[in-house]
Coordinates of N, CA and C in Angstrom, one line a residue:
X1081 N -18.4 -7.2 -21.8 CA -17.9 -8.0 -23.2 C -16.1 -8.3 -22.7
X1082 N -15.8 -7.2 -22.5 CA -14.3 -6.9 -22.2 C -14.1 -8.1 -20.8
X1083 N -14.6 -7.9 -19.9 CA -14.5 -8.8 -18.5 C -14.6 -10.0 -18.9
X1084 N -15.6 -10.2 -20.0 CA -15.4 -12.0 -20.0 C -14.1 -12.5 -21.0
X1085 N -13.8 -11.8 -21.9 CA -12.8 -11.7 -22.4 C -11.5 -11.9 -21.7
X1086 N -11.5 -11.3 -20.8 CA -10.4 -11.1 -19.8 C -10.4 -12.2 -19.2
X1087 N -11.4 -12.7 -18.9 CA -11.7 -14.3 -18.0 C -11.1 -15.3 -18.9
X1088 N -11.6 -15.3 -20.1 CA -11.0 -16.3 -20.6 C -9.7 -16.5 -21.4
X1089 N -9.1 -15.3 -21.2 CA -7.8 -14.9 -21.8 C -7.0 -15.7 -20.5
X1090 N -7.3 -15.2 -19.4 CA -6.9 -15.8 -17.8 C -6.5 -17.1 -17.8
X1091 N -8.2 -17.7 -18.2 CA -8.0 -19.0 -18.0 C -7.2 -20.1 -18.9
X1092 N -7.2 -19.5 -20.0 CA -6.2 -19.9 -21.4 C -4.6 -20.2 -21.1
X1093 N -4.2 -18.6 -20.6 CA -3.2 -18.2 -20.2 C -2.3 -19.4 -19.0
X1094 N -3.2 -19.5 -17.9 CA -2.9 -19.8 -16.8 C -3.2 -21.1 -16.7
X1095 N -3.9 -21.9 -17.5 CA -4.3 -23.3 -17.2 C -4.6 -24.1 -18.6
X1096 N -4.9 -25.5 -18.2 CA -5.1 -26.1 -19.4 C -6.3 -26.3 -19.4
X1097 N -7.2 -25.6 -19.2 CA -8.7 -25.9 -19.4 C -9.3 -25.5 -20.4
X1098 N -10.0 -26.0 -21.2 CA -10.3 -25.9 -22.8 C -11.3 -24.8 -22.7
X1099 N -10.9 -23.5 -23.3 CA -12.1 -22.0 -23.4 C -12.1 -21.6 -24.9
X1100 N -12.8 -21.2 -25.0 CA -13.2 -20.4 -26.4 C -11.9 -19.5 -26.5
X1101 N -11.4 -19.7 -27.9 CA -10.3 -18.8 -28.2 C -10.7 -17.9 -29.2
X1102 N -9.5 -17.0 -29.2 CA -9.7 -15.6 -30.1 C -8.8 -14.6 -30.0
X1103 N -8.6 -13.9 -31.3 CA -7.4 -12.8 -31.2 C -7.2 -12.0 -30.0
X1104 N -6.3 -11.7 -29.2 CA -6.1 -10.9 -28.3 C -6.2 -9.2 -28.6
X1105 N -6.4 -8.7 -28.1 CA -6.2 -7.1 -28.3 C -6.5 -6.8 -27.0
X1106 N -5.5 -5.4 -26.7 CA -5.2 -4.9 -25.8 C -6.3 -4.6 -24.8
X1107 N -7.5 -4.0 -25.6 CA -8.6 -3.5 -24.8 C -9.0 -4.9 -24.1
X1108 N -8.5 -6.3 -24.2 CA -9.4 -7.4 -23.7 C -8.7 -7.9 -22.8
X1109 N -7.5 -7.3 -22.8 CA -6.6 -7.6 -21.0 C -6.4 -6.8 -20.1
X1110 N -7.4 -5.9 -20.4 CA -7.5 -5.2 -19.2 C -7.7 -5.8 -17.5
X1111 N -8.2 -6.8 -17.4 CA -8.5 -7.6 -16.6 C -8.1 -8.9 -16.4
X1112 N -7.2 -8.9 -16.8 CA -6.7 -10.2 -16.8 C -6.6 -11.2 -15.5
X1113 N -5.3 -10.1 -14.8 CA -4.8 -10.7 -13.3 C -6.1 -10.6 -12.3
X1114 N -7.1 -10.5 -12.5 CA -8.3 -10.0 -11.7 C -8.9 -11.7 -11.5
X1115 N -8.6 -12.5 -12.2 CA -9.1 -13.9 -12.9 C -7.8 -14.8 -12.5
X1116 N -7.0 -14.6 -12.3 CA -5.7 -15.2 -12.0 C -6.0 -16.3 -10.6
X1117 N -6.7 -15.5 -9.6 CA -6.9 -16.2 -8.1 C -7.6 -17.2 -8.5
X1118 N -8.7 -17.1 -9.6 CA -9.6 -18.2 -9.5 C -9.1 -19.6 -10.2
X1119 N -8.2 -19.7 -10.9 CA -7.3 -20.9 -11.1 C -6.6 -21.5 -10.1
X1120 N -6.3 -20.4 -9.0 CA -5.7 -21.0 -7.2 C -6.8 -22.0 -6.8
X1121 N -8.2 -21.0 -6.9 CA -9.7 -21.7 -6.4 C -9.9 -22.9 -6.8
X1122 N -9.6 -23.3 -8.2 CA -9.9 -24.6 -8.8 C -9.0 -25.7 -8.2
X1123 N -7.7 -25.4 -8.1 CA -6.6 -25.8 -7.6 C -7.1 -26.5 -5.9
X1124 N -7.4 -25.3 -5.1 CA -7.8 -25.6 -4.1 C -8.8 -26.5 -3.6
X1125 N -10.2 -26.2 -4.5 CA -11.0 -27.1 -4.3 C -11.0 -28.5 -4.9
X1126 N -9.6 -28.7 -5.8 CA -9.5 -30.3 -6.6 C -8.5 -30.6 -5.2
X1127 N -7.6 -29.8 -4.9 CA -6.8 -30.6 -3.7 C -7.5 -31.1 -2.4
X1128 N -8.4 -30.0 -2.1 CA -9.4 -30.3 -0.7 C -10.2 -31.8 -0.9
X1129 N -10.9 -31.6 -2.6 CA -11.4 -33.0 -3.0 C -10.9 -34.1 -2.8
X1130 N -9.7 -34.0 -3.2 CA -9.0 -35.4 -3.3 C -8.2 -36.1 -1.4
X1131 N -8.2 -34.7 -1.0 CA -7.6 -35.2 0.7 C -8.8 -35.7 1.1
X1132 N -10.2 -35.5 0.9 CA -11.6 -35.7 1.7 C -11.7 -37.5 1.2
X1133 N -11.2 -37.4 -0.2 CA -11.6 -39.0 -0.7 C -10.6 -39.8 -0.1
X1134 N -9.3 -39.3 0.1 CA -8.4 -40.5 0.3 C -8.6 -40.4 2.0
X1135 N -9.5 -39.7 2.9 CA -9.6 -39.6 4.0 C -10.8 -40.7 4.3
X1136 N -11.5 -40.8 3.3 CA -13.1 -41.6 3.7 C -12.7 -42.9 3.1
X1137 N -11.8 -43.2 1.9 CA -11.4 -44.4 1.5 C -10.5 -45.1 1.7
X1138 N -9.7 -44.3 2.8 CA -8.5 -45.0 3.7 C -7.0 -45.5 2.8
X1139 N -7.1 -44.1 1.4 CA -6.1 -44.3 0.9 C -4.9 -43.7 1.6
X1140 N -3.9 -44.3 1.1 CA -2.3 -43.9 1.4 C -1.8 -43.0 1.7
X1141 N -1.0 -42.3 2.6 CA -0.1 -41.5 2.7 C 0.5 -40.8 1.3
X1142 N 1.4 -41.8 1.1 CA 2.2 -41.6 -0.4 C 1.1 -41.2 -1.8
X1143 N 0.2 -42.3 -1.7 CA -0.7 -41.6 -2.7 C -1.0 -40.6 -2.6
X1144 N -1.5 -40.0 -1.7 CA -2.5 -38.5 -1.3 C -1.4 -37.5 -1.7
X1145 N -0.6 -37.6 -1.4 CA 0.7 -36.5 -1.3 C 1.3 -36.4 -2.6
X1146 N 1.6 -37.4 -3.5 CA 2.0 -37.4 -4.7 C 0.7 -36.8 -5.6
X1147 N -0.9 -37.1 -5.6 CA -1.2 -36.7 -6.6 C -1.8 -35.3 -6.1
X1148 N -1.6 -35.2 -4.9 CA -2.3 -33.9 -4.3 C -0.7 -32.7 -4.9
X1149 N 0.4 -33.0 -5.2 CA 1.3 -32.7 -6.1 C 1.0 -32.4 -7.2
X1150 N 0.3 -33.4 -8.2 CA 0.4 -33.4 -9.6 C -0.7 -32.8 -9.7
X1151 N -1.7 -32.4 -9.0 CA -2.7 -31.7 -9.2 C -2.7 -30.3 -10.1
X1152 N -2.0 -29.4 -9.2 CA -1.8 -28.0 -9.9 C -0.8 -28.4 -11.2
X1153 N -0.1 -29.3 -11.3 CA 0.8 -29.6 -12.4 C -0.3 -29.8 -13.5
X1154 N -1.2 -30.6 -13.3 CA -2.4 -30.8 -14.3 C -3.3 -30.0 -14.9
X1155 N -3.4 -28.9 -13.9 CA -4.4 -27.7 -14.2 C -3.7 -26.9 -14.6
X1156 N -2.5 -26.3 -14.2 CA -1.7 -25.1 -15.0 C -0.5 -26.2 -16.0
X1157 N -0.6 -26.9 -16.3 CA 0.1 -27.5 -17.3 C 1.9 -27.4 -17.0
X1158 N 2.1 -26.8 -16.0 CA 3.2 -26.7 -15.2 C 3.7 -25.5 -15.1
X1159 N 3.3 -24.3 -16.2 CA 3.4 -23.2 -16.5 C 4.4 -22.6 -14.9
X1160 N 3.9 -22.7 -14.0 CA 4.8 -21.7 -13.0 C 6.2 -22.7 -12.4
X1161 N 6.2 -24.3 -12.8 CA 7.3 -24.8 -12.6 C 8.3 -24.2 -13.6
X1162 N 8.2 -24.1 -14.7 CA 9.0 -23.7 -15.6 C 9.7 -22.2 -15.5
X1163 N 8.4 -21.3 -14.4 CA 9.0 -20.2 -14.6 C 10.2 -20.5 -13.3
X1164 N 9.7 -21.4 -12.4 CA 10.7 -21.9 -11.4 C 12.1 -22.1 -11.5
X1165 N 12.0 -23.0 -12.5 CA 13.1 -23.2 -12.9 C 14.1 -22.7 -13.6
X1166 N 13.8 -22.0 -14.6 CA 14.4 -20.6 -15.1 C 14.8 -19.6 -14.7
X1167 N 14.0 -19.3 -13.4 CA 14.8 -18.4 -12.2 C 15.6 -19.1 -11.4
X1168 N 16.1 -20.2 -11.5 CA 17.0 -21.0 -10.4 C 18.1 -20.7 -11.0
X1169 N 17.7 -21.5 -12.3 CA 19.0 -21.3 -13.3 C 19.8 -19.8 -13.5
X1170 N 19.1 -18.8 -13.7 CA 19.5 -17.6 -13.8 C 20.3 -17.4 -12.5
X1171 N 19.5 -17.5 -11.2 CA 19.8 -16.6 -10.1 C 21.1 -17.5 -9.7
X1172 N 21.1 -19.0 -9.7 CA 22.3 -19.7 -9.7 C 23.6 -19.2 -10.6
X1173 N 23.4 -18.7 -11.5 CA 24.4 -18.5 -12.4 C 25.6 -17.9 -12.2
X1174 N 25.3 -16.7 -11.2 CA 26.1 -15.7 -10.1 C 26.7 -14.9 -11.6
X1175 N 25.7 -14.4 -12.7 CA 26.4 -13.6 -13.9 C 26.1 -12.3 -13.6
X1176 N 25.7 -11.3 -14.2 CA 25.4 -10.3 -14.5 C 24.0 -10.2 -14.6
X1177 N 23.3 -9.0 -14.1 CA 21.7 -9.1 -14.5 C 21.6 -9.4 -16.0
X1178 N 22.3 -8.7 -17.0 CA 22.3 -8.7 -18.3 C 21.9 -10.4 -18.7
X1179 N 23.2 -10.8 -18.3 CA 23.1 -12.0 -18.5 C 22.1 -13.3 -18.0
X1180 N 21.9 -13.0 -16.8 CA 20.9 -13.6 -16.4 C 19.6 -13.2 -16.8
X1181 N 19.1 -12.0 -17.3 CA 17.7 -12.2 -18.0 C 18.1 -12.7 -19.4
X1182 N 19.4 -13.3 -19.8 CA 19.3 -13.9 -21.0 C 19.1 -15.2 -20.7
X1183 N 19.4 -15.8 -19.4 CA 19.3 -17.0 -19.1 C 18.0 -17.6 -18.7
X1184 N 17.1 -16.4 -18.5 CA 15.6 -16.7 -18.2 C 15.2 -17.0 -19.6
X1185 N 15.5 -16.6 -20.7 CA 15.0 -16.7 -21.9 C 15.5 -18.0 -22.7
X1186 N 16.3 -18.6 -21.9 CA 17.0 -19.9 -22.7 C 16.1 -20.9 -22.3
X1187 N 16.0 -22.0 -23.3 CA 14.8 -22.8 -23.0 C 15.3 -24.1 -22.5
X1188 N 16.8 -24.5 -22.6 CA 17.6 -25.7 -22.3 C 17.3 -25.4 -20.9
X1189 N 17.5 -26.7 -19.9 CA 17.4 -26.7 -18.5 C 18.5 -26.8 -18.0
X1190 N 19.2 -26.5 -16.9 CA 20.7 -26.2 -16.1 C 20.4 -27.4 -15.1
X1191 N 21.6 -27.8 -14.4 CA 21.7 -28.5 -13.4 C 21.2 -27.8 -12.2
X1192 N 21.3 -26.4 -11.9 CA 20.5 -25.9 -10.8 C 19.1 -25.8 -11.0
X1193 N 18.7 -25.6 -11.8 CA 17.1 -25.7 -11.8 C 16.5 -26.9 -11.8
X1194 N 17.4 -28.3 -11.9 CA 16.7 -29.5 -11.8 C 17.0 -29.9 -9.9
X1195 N 18.0 -29.4 -9.5 CA 18.5 -29.4 -8.3 C 17.4 -28.8 -7.4
X1196 N 17.3 -27.4 -7.5 CA 16.1 -26.7 -6.6 C 15.0 -27.1 -7.0
X1197 N 14.5 -27.9 -8.1 CA 12.9 -28.3 -8.2 C 12.7 -29.4 -7.4
X1198 N 13.6 -30.4 -7.2 CA 13.8 -31.6 -6.5 C 13.9 -31.4 -5.0
X1199 N 14.7 -30.5 -4.8 CA 14.5 -29.8 -3.3 C 13.3 -29.3 -2.9
X1200 N 12.9 -28.4 -3.6 CA 11.2 -27.7 -3.4 C 10.0 -28.9 -3.3
X1201 N 10.1 -29.8 -4.4 CA 9.3 -31.0 -4.3 C 9.5 -31.6 -2.9
X1202 N 10.7 -32.0 -2.5 CA 10.9 -32.7 -1.2 C 10.2 -32.1 -0.2
X1203 N 10.2 -30.9 -0.2 CA 9.8 -30.1 1.1 C 8.4 -29.9 0.8
X1204 N 7.7 -29.8 -0.2 CA 6.4 -29.6 -0.6 C 5.9 -30.8 0.0
X1205 N 6.2 -32.1 -0.8 CA 5.8 -33.3 -0.5 C 6.1 -33.7 1.3
X1206 N 6.7 -33.5 1.9 CA 6.8 -33.7 3.1 C 6.1 -32.6 3.8
X1207 N 6.0 -31.6 3.8 CA 5.1 -31.0 4.5 C 3.5 -31.0 4.2
X1208 N 3.0 -31.8 2.8 CA 2.0 -32.1 2.9 C 1.6 -33.5 3.7
X1209 N 2.4 -34.4 3.9 CA 2.3 -35.5 4.3 C 1.9 -34.9 5.4
X1210 N 2.6 -34.4 6.2 CA 1.9 -33.9 7.7 C 0.9 -33.2 8.0
X1211 N 0.0 -32.8 7.2 CA -1.0 -32.1 7.6 C -2.4 -33.0 7.3
X1212 N -2.6 -33.2 8.4 CA -3.5 -34.2 9.1 C -4.9 -33.6 9.4
X1213 N -4.8 -32.1 10.0 CA -6.0 -31.4 10.8 C -6.8 -30.7 9.4
X1214 N -8.2 -31.0 9.6 CA -8.8 -30.3 8.5 C -8.9 -28.8 8.3
X1215 N -8.5 -28.3 9.4 CA -8.3 -26.7 9.5 C -7.4 -26.4 8.4
X1216 N -6.1 -27.3 9.1 CA -4.7 -26.6 8.4 C -5.1 -26.9 6.9
X1217 N -6.0 -27.9 6.6 CA -5.9 -28.2 4.8 C -6.7 -27.6 4.1
X1218 N -7.7 -26.7 5.0 CA -8.5 -25.6 4.1 C -7.5 -24.6 4.0
X1219 N -6.6 -24.1 5.3 CA -6.1 -22.7 5.1 C -5.0 -23.0 3.7
X1220 N -4.1 -24.0 3.9 CA -3.0 -24.3 2.5 C -4.1 -24.3 0.9
X1221 N -5.1 -24.9 1.5 CA -6.1 -25.1 0.2 C -6.4 -23.6 -0.4
X1222 N -6.8 -22.9 0.2 CA -6.7 -21.6 0.4 C -5.7 -20.6 0.1
X1223 N -4.7 -21.1 0.7 CA -3.4 -20.6 0.0 C -3.0 -20.6 -1.3
X1224 N -3.4 -21.2 -2.4 CA -3.2 -21.5 -3.9 C -3.9 -20.1 -4.4
X1225 N -5.2 -19.9 -3.4 CA -5.8 -18.5 -4.2 C -4.4 -17.0 -3.7
X1226 N -4.0 -17.1 -2.4 CA -3.6 -16.2 -1.9 C -2.4 -16.0 -2.8
X1227 N -1.7 -17.1 -2.9 CA -0.3 -17.0 -3.7 C -0.6 -16.4 -5.3
X1228 N -1.4 -16.5 -5.6 CA -1.8 -16.1 -6.9 C -2.6 -14.4 -7.0
X1229 N -3.2 -14.1 -5.8 CA -3.2 -12.7 -5.4 C -2.1 -11.6 -5.6
X1230 N -1.3 -12.2 -4.2 CA -0.2 -11.8 -4.4 C 0.7 -11.5 -5.7
X1231 N 0.7 -12.5 -6.7 CA 1.5 -12.5 -7.7 C 1.1 -11.8 -8.7
X1232 N -0.2 -11.5 -8.9 CA -0.9 -10.5 -9.3 C -0.7 -9.2 -9.0
X1233 N -0.4 -9.1 -7.8 CA -0.6 -7.6 -7.2 C 0.9 -7.2 -7.3
X1234 N 1.9 -7.9 -7.5 CA 3.2 -7.8 -8.0 C 3.6 -7.8 -9.0
X1235 N 3.0 -8.4 -9.9 CA 3.1 -8.1 -11.3 C 2.8 -6.2 -11.7
X1236 N 1.7 -5.7 -11.1 CA 1.4 -4.6 -11.4 C 2.0 -3.7 -10.5
X1237 N 2.9 -3.8 -9.3 CA 3.0 -3.3 -8.7 C 4.9 -3.0 -8.6
X1238 N 5.4 -4.0 -8.8 CA 6.8 -3.8 -9.1 C 7.6 -3.5 -9.9
X1239 N 8.6 -3.2 -10.0 CA 9.4 -2.9 -11.3 C 9.6 -4.2 -12.2
X1240 N 9.6 -3.7 -13.4 CA 9.5 -5.2 -14.3 C 11.3 -5.0 -14.6
X1241 N 11.5 -6.3 -14.8 CA 13.0 -6.2 -15.2 C 13.2 -5.8 -16.9
X1242 N 12.0 -6.0 -17.2 CA 12.2 -6.2 -19.1 C 10.9 -5.2 -19.7
X1243 N 11.2 -4.7 -20.6 CA 9.9 -3.9 -21.3 C 9.3 -5.0 -22.3
X1244 N 9.5 -6.3 -22.1 CA 8.9 -7.3 -23.6 C 8.5 -8.6 -22.6
X1245 N 7.6 -9.5 -23.1 CA 7.2 -10.6 -22.8 C 6.1 -10.7 -22.5
X1246 N 5.2 -11.7 -22.2 CA 3.7 -11.9 -21.5 C 3.5 -10.8 -20.4
X1247 N 4.2 -10.9 -19.4 CA 4.0 -10.6 -18.2 C 4.3 -8.6 -18.4
X1248 N 4.8 -8.4 -18.9 CA 5.0 -7.0 -19.4 C 3.6 -6.1 -20.0
X1249 N 3.1 -7.3 -21.0 CA 2.1 -6.9 -21.9 C 0.9 -6.9 -21.3
X1250 N 0.7 -7.9 -20.1 CA -0.6 -8.0 -19.4 C -0.7 -7.0 -18.3
X1251 N 0.4 -6.1 -17.4 CA 0.7 -5.4 -16.6 C 0.5 -3.9 -17.6
X1252 N 0.9 -4.0 -18.7 CA 0.9 -2.6 -19.2 C -0.6 -2.4 -19.6
X1253 N -1.0 -3.4 -20.2 CA -3.0 -3.2 -20.7 C -3.3 -3.4 -19.4
X1254 N -3.4 -3.4 -18.4 CA -4.0 -4.0 -16.8 C -4.6 -2.3 -16.6
X1255 N -6.5 -2.1 -16.2 CA -6.4 -1.3 -15.5 C -6.1 -0.9 -14.1
X1256 N -4.8 -1.0 -13.9 CA -4.2 -1.4 -12.6 C -4.8 -0.9 -11.3
X1257 N -5.5 0.6 -11.1 CA -6.3 0.9 -9.5 C -7.3 -0.4 -9.6
X1258 N -8.1 -0.5 -10.8 CA -9.7 -1.6 -10.6 C -8.8 -2.8 -10.1
X1259 N -7.7 -3.3 -11.3 CA -7.4 -4.7 -10.8 C -6.7 -4.7 -9.5
X1260 N -5.9 -3.6 -8.9 CA -5.4 -3.8 -7.5 C -6.7 -4.0 -6.2
X1261 N -7.6 -3.1 -6.7 CA -8.5 -3.3 -5.7 C -9.1 -4.6 -5.8
X1262 N -9.3 -4.9 -6.9 CA -9.9 -6.4 -7.2 C -9.5 -7.5 -6.4
X1263 N -7.9 -7.4 -6.5 CA -6.7 -8.5 -5.9 C -7.0 -8.3 -4.5
X1264 N -7.0 -7.2 -3.8 CA -6.9 -7.0 -2.5 C -8.2 -7.5 -1.7
X1265 N -9.2 -7.2 -2.8 CA -10.7 -7.9 -2.0 C -10.4 -9.3 -1.6
X1266 N -9.9 -9.8 -3.3 CA -10.0 -11.4 -2.9 C -8.9 -11.7 -2.3
X1267 N -8.0 -11.2 -1.6 CA -6.9 -11.7 -0.9 C -7.3 -11.6 0.5
X1268 N -8.1 -10.6 0.8 CA -8.7 -10.2 2.2 C -9.9 -11.0 2.6
X1269 N -10.8 -11.7 1.4 CA -11.4 -12.8 1.6 C -10.8 -14.0 2.0
X1270 N -9.9 -14.4 1.0 CA -8.9 -15.5 1.4 C -8.7 -15.5 2.8
X1271 N -7.8 -14.4 3.2 CA -6.9 -14.0 4.6 C -8.3 -14.4 5.7
X1272 N -9.6 -13.7 5.6 CA -10.3 -13.7 6.2 C -10.9 -15.5 6.6
X1273 N -11.0 -16.0 5.5 CA -11.3 -17.5 5.3 C -10.3 -18.3 6.1
X1274 N -8.9 -17.9 5.8 CA -8.1 -18.7 6.6 C -8.1 -18.6 8.1
X1275 N -8.4 -17.4 9.0 CA -8.4 -17.2 9.9 C -9.7 -17.7 10.7
X1276 N -11.0 -17.9 10.1 CA -12.2 -18.2 10.4 C -12.0 -19.7 10.9
X1277 N -11.2 -20.5 9.5 CA -11.1 -21.9 9.7 C -10.0 -22.4 11.1
X1278 N -8.8 -21.7 11.0 CA -7.8 -21.6 12.4 C -7.2 -20.4 12.5
X1279 N -7.1 -19.7 13.2 CA -6.9 -18.4 13.7 C -4.9 -18.6 13.8
X1280 N -4.6 -19.7 14.5 CA -3.1 -19.8 14.6 C -2.6 -20.0 13.0
X1281 N -3.2 -21.0 12.3 CA -2.8 -21.3 11.0 C -3.4 -20.6 10.0
X1282 N -4.2 -19.8 10.0 CA -4.3 -18.2 9.4 C -3.3 -17.3 9.6
X1283 N -3.1 -16.9 10.8 CA -2.0 -16.2 11.1 C -0.4 -16.5 10.2
X1284 N 0.1 -17.8 10.7 CA 1.2 -18.3 10.3 C 1.1 -18.2 8.7
X1285 N 0.2 -18.5 8.4 CA 0.4 -19.1 6.8 C 0.4 -17.8 5.9
X1286 N -0.7 -17.0 6.4 CA -0.5 -15.0 6.0 C 1.0 -14.8 6.3
X1287 N 1.2 -14.8 7.5 CA 2.7 -14.3 7.8 C 3.6 -14.6 6.6
X1288 N 3.6 -16.3 6.3 CA 4.5 -16.5 5.3 C 4.4 -15.9 3.7
X1289 N 3.3 -15.9 3.5 CA 3.0 -15.3 2.3 C 3.7 -14.0 2.1
X1290 N 3.2 -13.2 3.2 CA 3.6 -12.0 3.0 C 5.2 -11.8 3.2
X1291 N 5.8 -12.5 3.8 CA 7.3 -13.0 3.7 C 8.0 -13.0 2.5
X1292 N 7.3 -14.0 1.8 CA 7.9 -14.8 0.7 C 7.6 -13.3 -0.4
X1293 N 6.2 -12.5 -0.3 CA 6.4 -11.4 -1.0 C 7.2 -10.8 -1.0
X1294 N 7.8 -10.2 0.7 CA 8.8 -9.4 0.8 C 10.4 -9.6 0.2
X1295 N 10.8 -10.5 0.2 CA 12.0 -11.6 -0.3 C 11.9 -11.5 -1.7
X1296 N 10.5 -11.6 -2.4 CA 10.2 -11.9 -3.9 C 11.0 -10.7 -4.4
X1297 N 10.3 -9.4 -3.8 CA 10.7 -8.4 -4.2 C 12.1 -7.9 -4.0
X1298 N 12.7 -8.2 -3.1 CA 13.9 -8.3 -2.7 C 15.2 -8.7 -3.7
X1299 N 14.8 -10.1 -3.7 CA 15.6 -10.8 -4.4 C 15.4 -10.7 -5.8
X1300 N 14.3 -10.1 -6.6 CA 14.0 -10.0 -8.0 C 14.5 -8.6 -8.2
X1301 N 14.5 -7.6 -7.7 CA 15.5 -6.3 -7.9 C 16.5 -6.4 -7.9
X1302 N 17.1 -7.3 -6.9 CA 18.9 -7.4 -6.6 C 19.5 -7.9 -7.9
X1303 N 18.7 -9.5 -8.0 CA 19.5 -10.4 -9.0 C 18.9 -10.2 -10.5
X1304 N 17.5 -9.4 -10.9 CA 17.6 -9.1 -11.9 C 17.0 -7.7 -12.5
X1305 N 16.8 -7.1 -11.4 CA 16.4 -5.3 -11.7 C 15.0 -5.4 -11.9
X1306 N 14.0 -6.6 -11.4 CA 13.0 -6.3 -11.5 C 12.2 -7.6 -11.5
X1307 N 11.0 -7.7 -11.7 CA 10.3 -9.1 -12.0 C 9.8 -9.2 -13.8
X1308 N 9.6 -10.4 -13.8 CA 9.1 -11.4 -15.2 C 8.3 -12.1 -15.3
X1309 N 7.8 -12.4 -16.2 CA 6.8 -13.8 -16.2 C 7.4 -15.1 -15.5
X1310 N 8.6 -15.1 -15.7 CA 9.6 -16.7 -15.3 C 9.4 -16.4 -13.4
X1311 N 9.8 -15.1 -13.2 CA 10.0 -15.1 -11.6 C 8.5 -14.7 -11.0
X1312 N 7.4 -14.1 -11.9 CA 6.2 -14.8 -11.3 C 6.1 -16.1 -11.3
X1313 N 6.2 -16.9 -11.7 CA 6.0 -18.5 -11.6 C 6.9 -19.0 -10.5
X1314 N 7.8 -18.5 -10.1 CA 8.8 -18.7 -9.3 C 7.9 -18.7 -7.7
X1315 N 7.6 -17.2 -8.1 CA 7.2 -16.9 -6.7 C 6.0 -17.6 -6.3
X1316 N 5.0 -17.9 -7.2 CA 3.8 -18.6 -7.4 C 4.4 -20.0 -6.1
X1317 N 5.6 -20.7 -6.9 CA 5.8 -21.8 -6.3 C 6.3 -21.7 -4.4
X1318 N 7.3 -20.4 -4.8 CA 8.0 -20.4 -3.3 C 7.1 -20.3 -2.3
X1319 N 6.0 -19.3 -2.9 CA 5.1 -18.8 -2.1 C 4.1 -20.1 -1.3
X1320 N 3.6 -20.7 -2.3 CA 2.9 -22.0 -1.7 C 3.5 -23.1 -1.2
X1321 N 5.2 -22.9 -1.1 CA 5.7 -24.0 -0.3 C 6.1 -23.5 1.2
X1322 N 6.0 -22.3 1.2 CA 6.5 -21.9 2.5 C 5.4 -22.0 3.4
X1323 N 3.7 -21.4 2.4 CA 3.0 -21.7 3.2 C 2.3 -22.7 3.6
X1324 N 2.7 -23.8 2.8 CA 2.8 -25.2 3.4 C 3.4 -26.1 4.4
X1325 N 4.5 -25.4 4.5 CA 5.3 -25.4 5.9 C 5.0 -24.7 7.0
X1326 N 4.3 -23.8 6.9 CA 3.8 -22.6 7.9 C 2.3 -23.5 8.4
X1327 N 1.9 -24.3 7.8 CA 0.5 -24.8 8.1 C 1.0 -26.0 8.8
X1328 N 1.9 -26.6 8.6 CA 2.3 -27.7 9.3 C 3.0 -27.3 10.5
X1329 N 4.0 -26.0 10.8 CA 4.4 -25.4 12.4 C 3.2 -25.2 12.8
X1330 N 2.2 -24.5 12.1 CA 1.1 -24.3 13.3 C 0.3 -25.4 13.9
X1331 N 0.0 -26.4 13.0 CA -0.6 -27.7 13.4 C 0.2 -28.4 14.6
X1332 N 1.3 -28.5 14.5 CA 1.9 -29.3 15.4 C 2.7 -28.4 16.8
X1333 N 2.9 -27.0 16.8 CA 3.3 -26.1 17.1 C 2.5 -25.1 18.0
X1334 N 1.4 -25.2 17.7 CA 0.5 -24.0 18.2 C -1.1 -24.9 18.4
X1335 N -1.6 -25.3 17.4 CA -3.1 -25.8 17.3 C -3.1 -27.0 18.4

């Protein structure tokens, strides 16, 4: 029953999919991160299905990539975008760690949040518009799962910037060893699938995801002293953006 409740909490927290609601108790949060990648799997399936529909019906590139970018937003409700923007505001404030953590909690949007989101959006749209190989598309769609696997691993493995907030609550309540094993297994299956579909794209995309995780660890510790719920959202977008770019590089430089 705890696993089922953890599943429902994960879905209600990380997506806009309607699920049964109930009072959260610590014992019900032990396995939440195990199901976080499943939201990415749903996004990947929807993105792949939409792109296949576009190919079969001759839908134009602009419509294809714009709707592709909108699918994660519609499923997650923009949760990770919010974290990305808050993190960009904090990092680009060039203030002390304490002040940056305060900025993360500020509900107002700063100029750097808008600028960096615009830059990210242009890069992501540009990269996806160049993905024409079916194997590369499958690898990128699988990346929606891998980014969340790595995000979950970082949440329970990296130092926390503060002992408050949803991420801290979920991390403290998690059965860390069990959750790590489950996330590592999902990561292995994800990476194995990528390599099966395309060895070159799978290697480059996996490498990009690992480098993004290393950078995230370094940057979050340097700027904030650790990770938070907002930086977790930042990582998901940052990682997915790099994976899309890596898939394009593999498609045109190697495949």
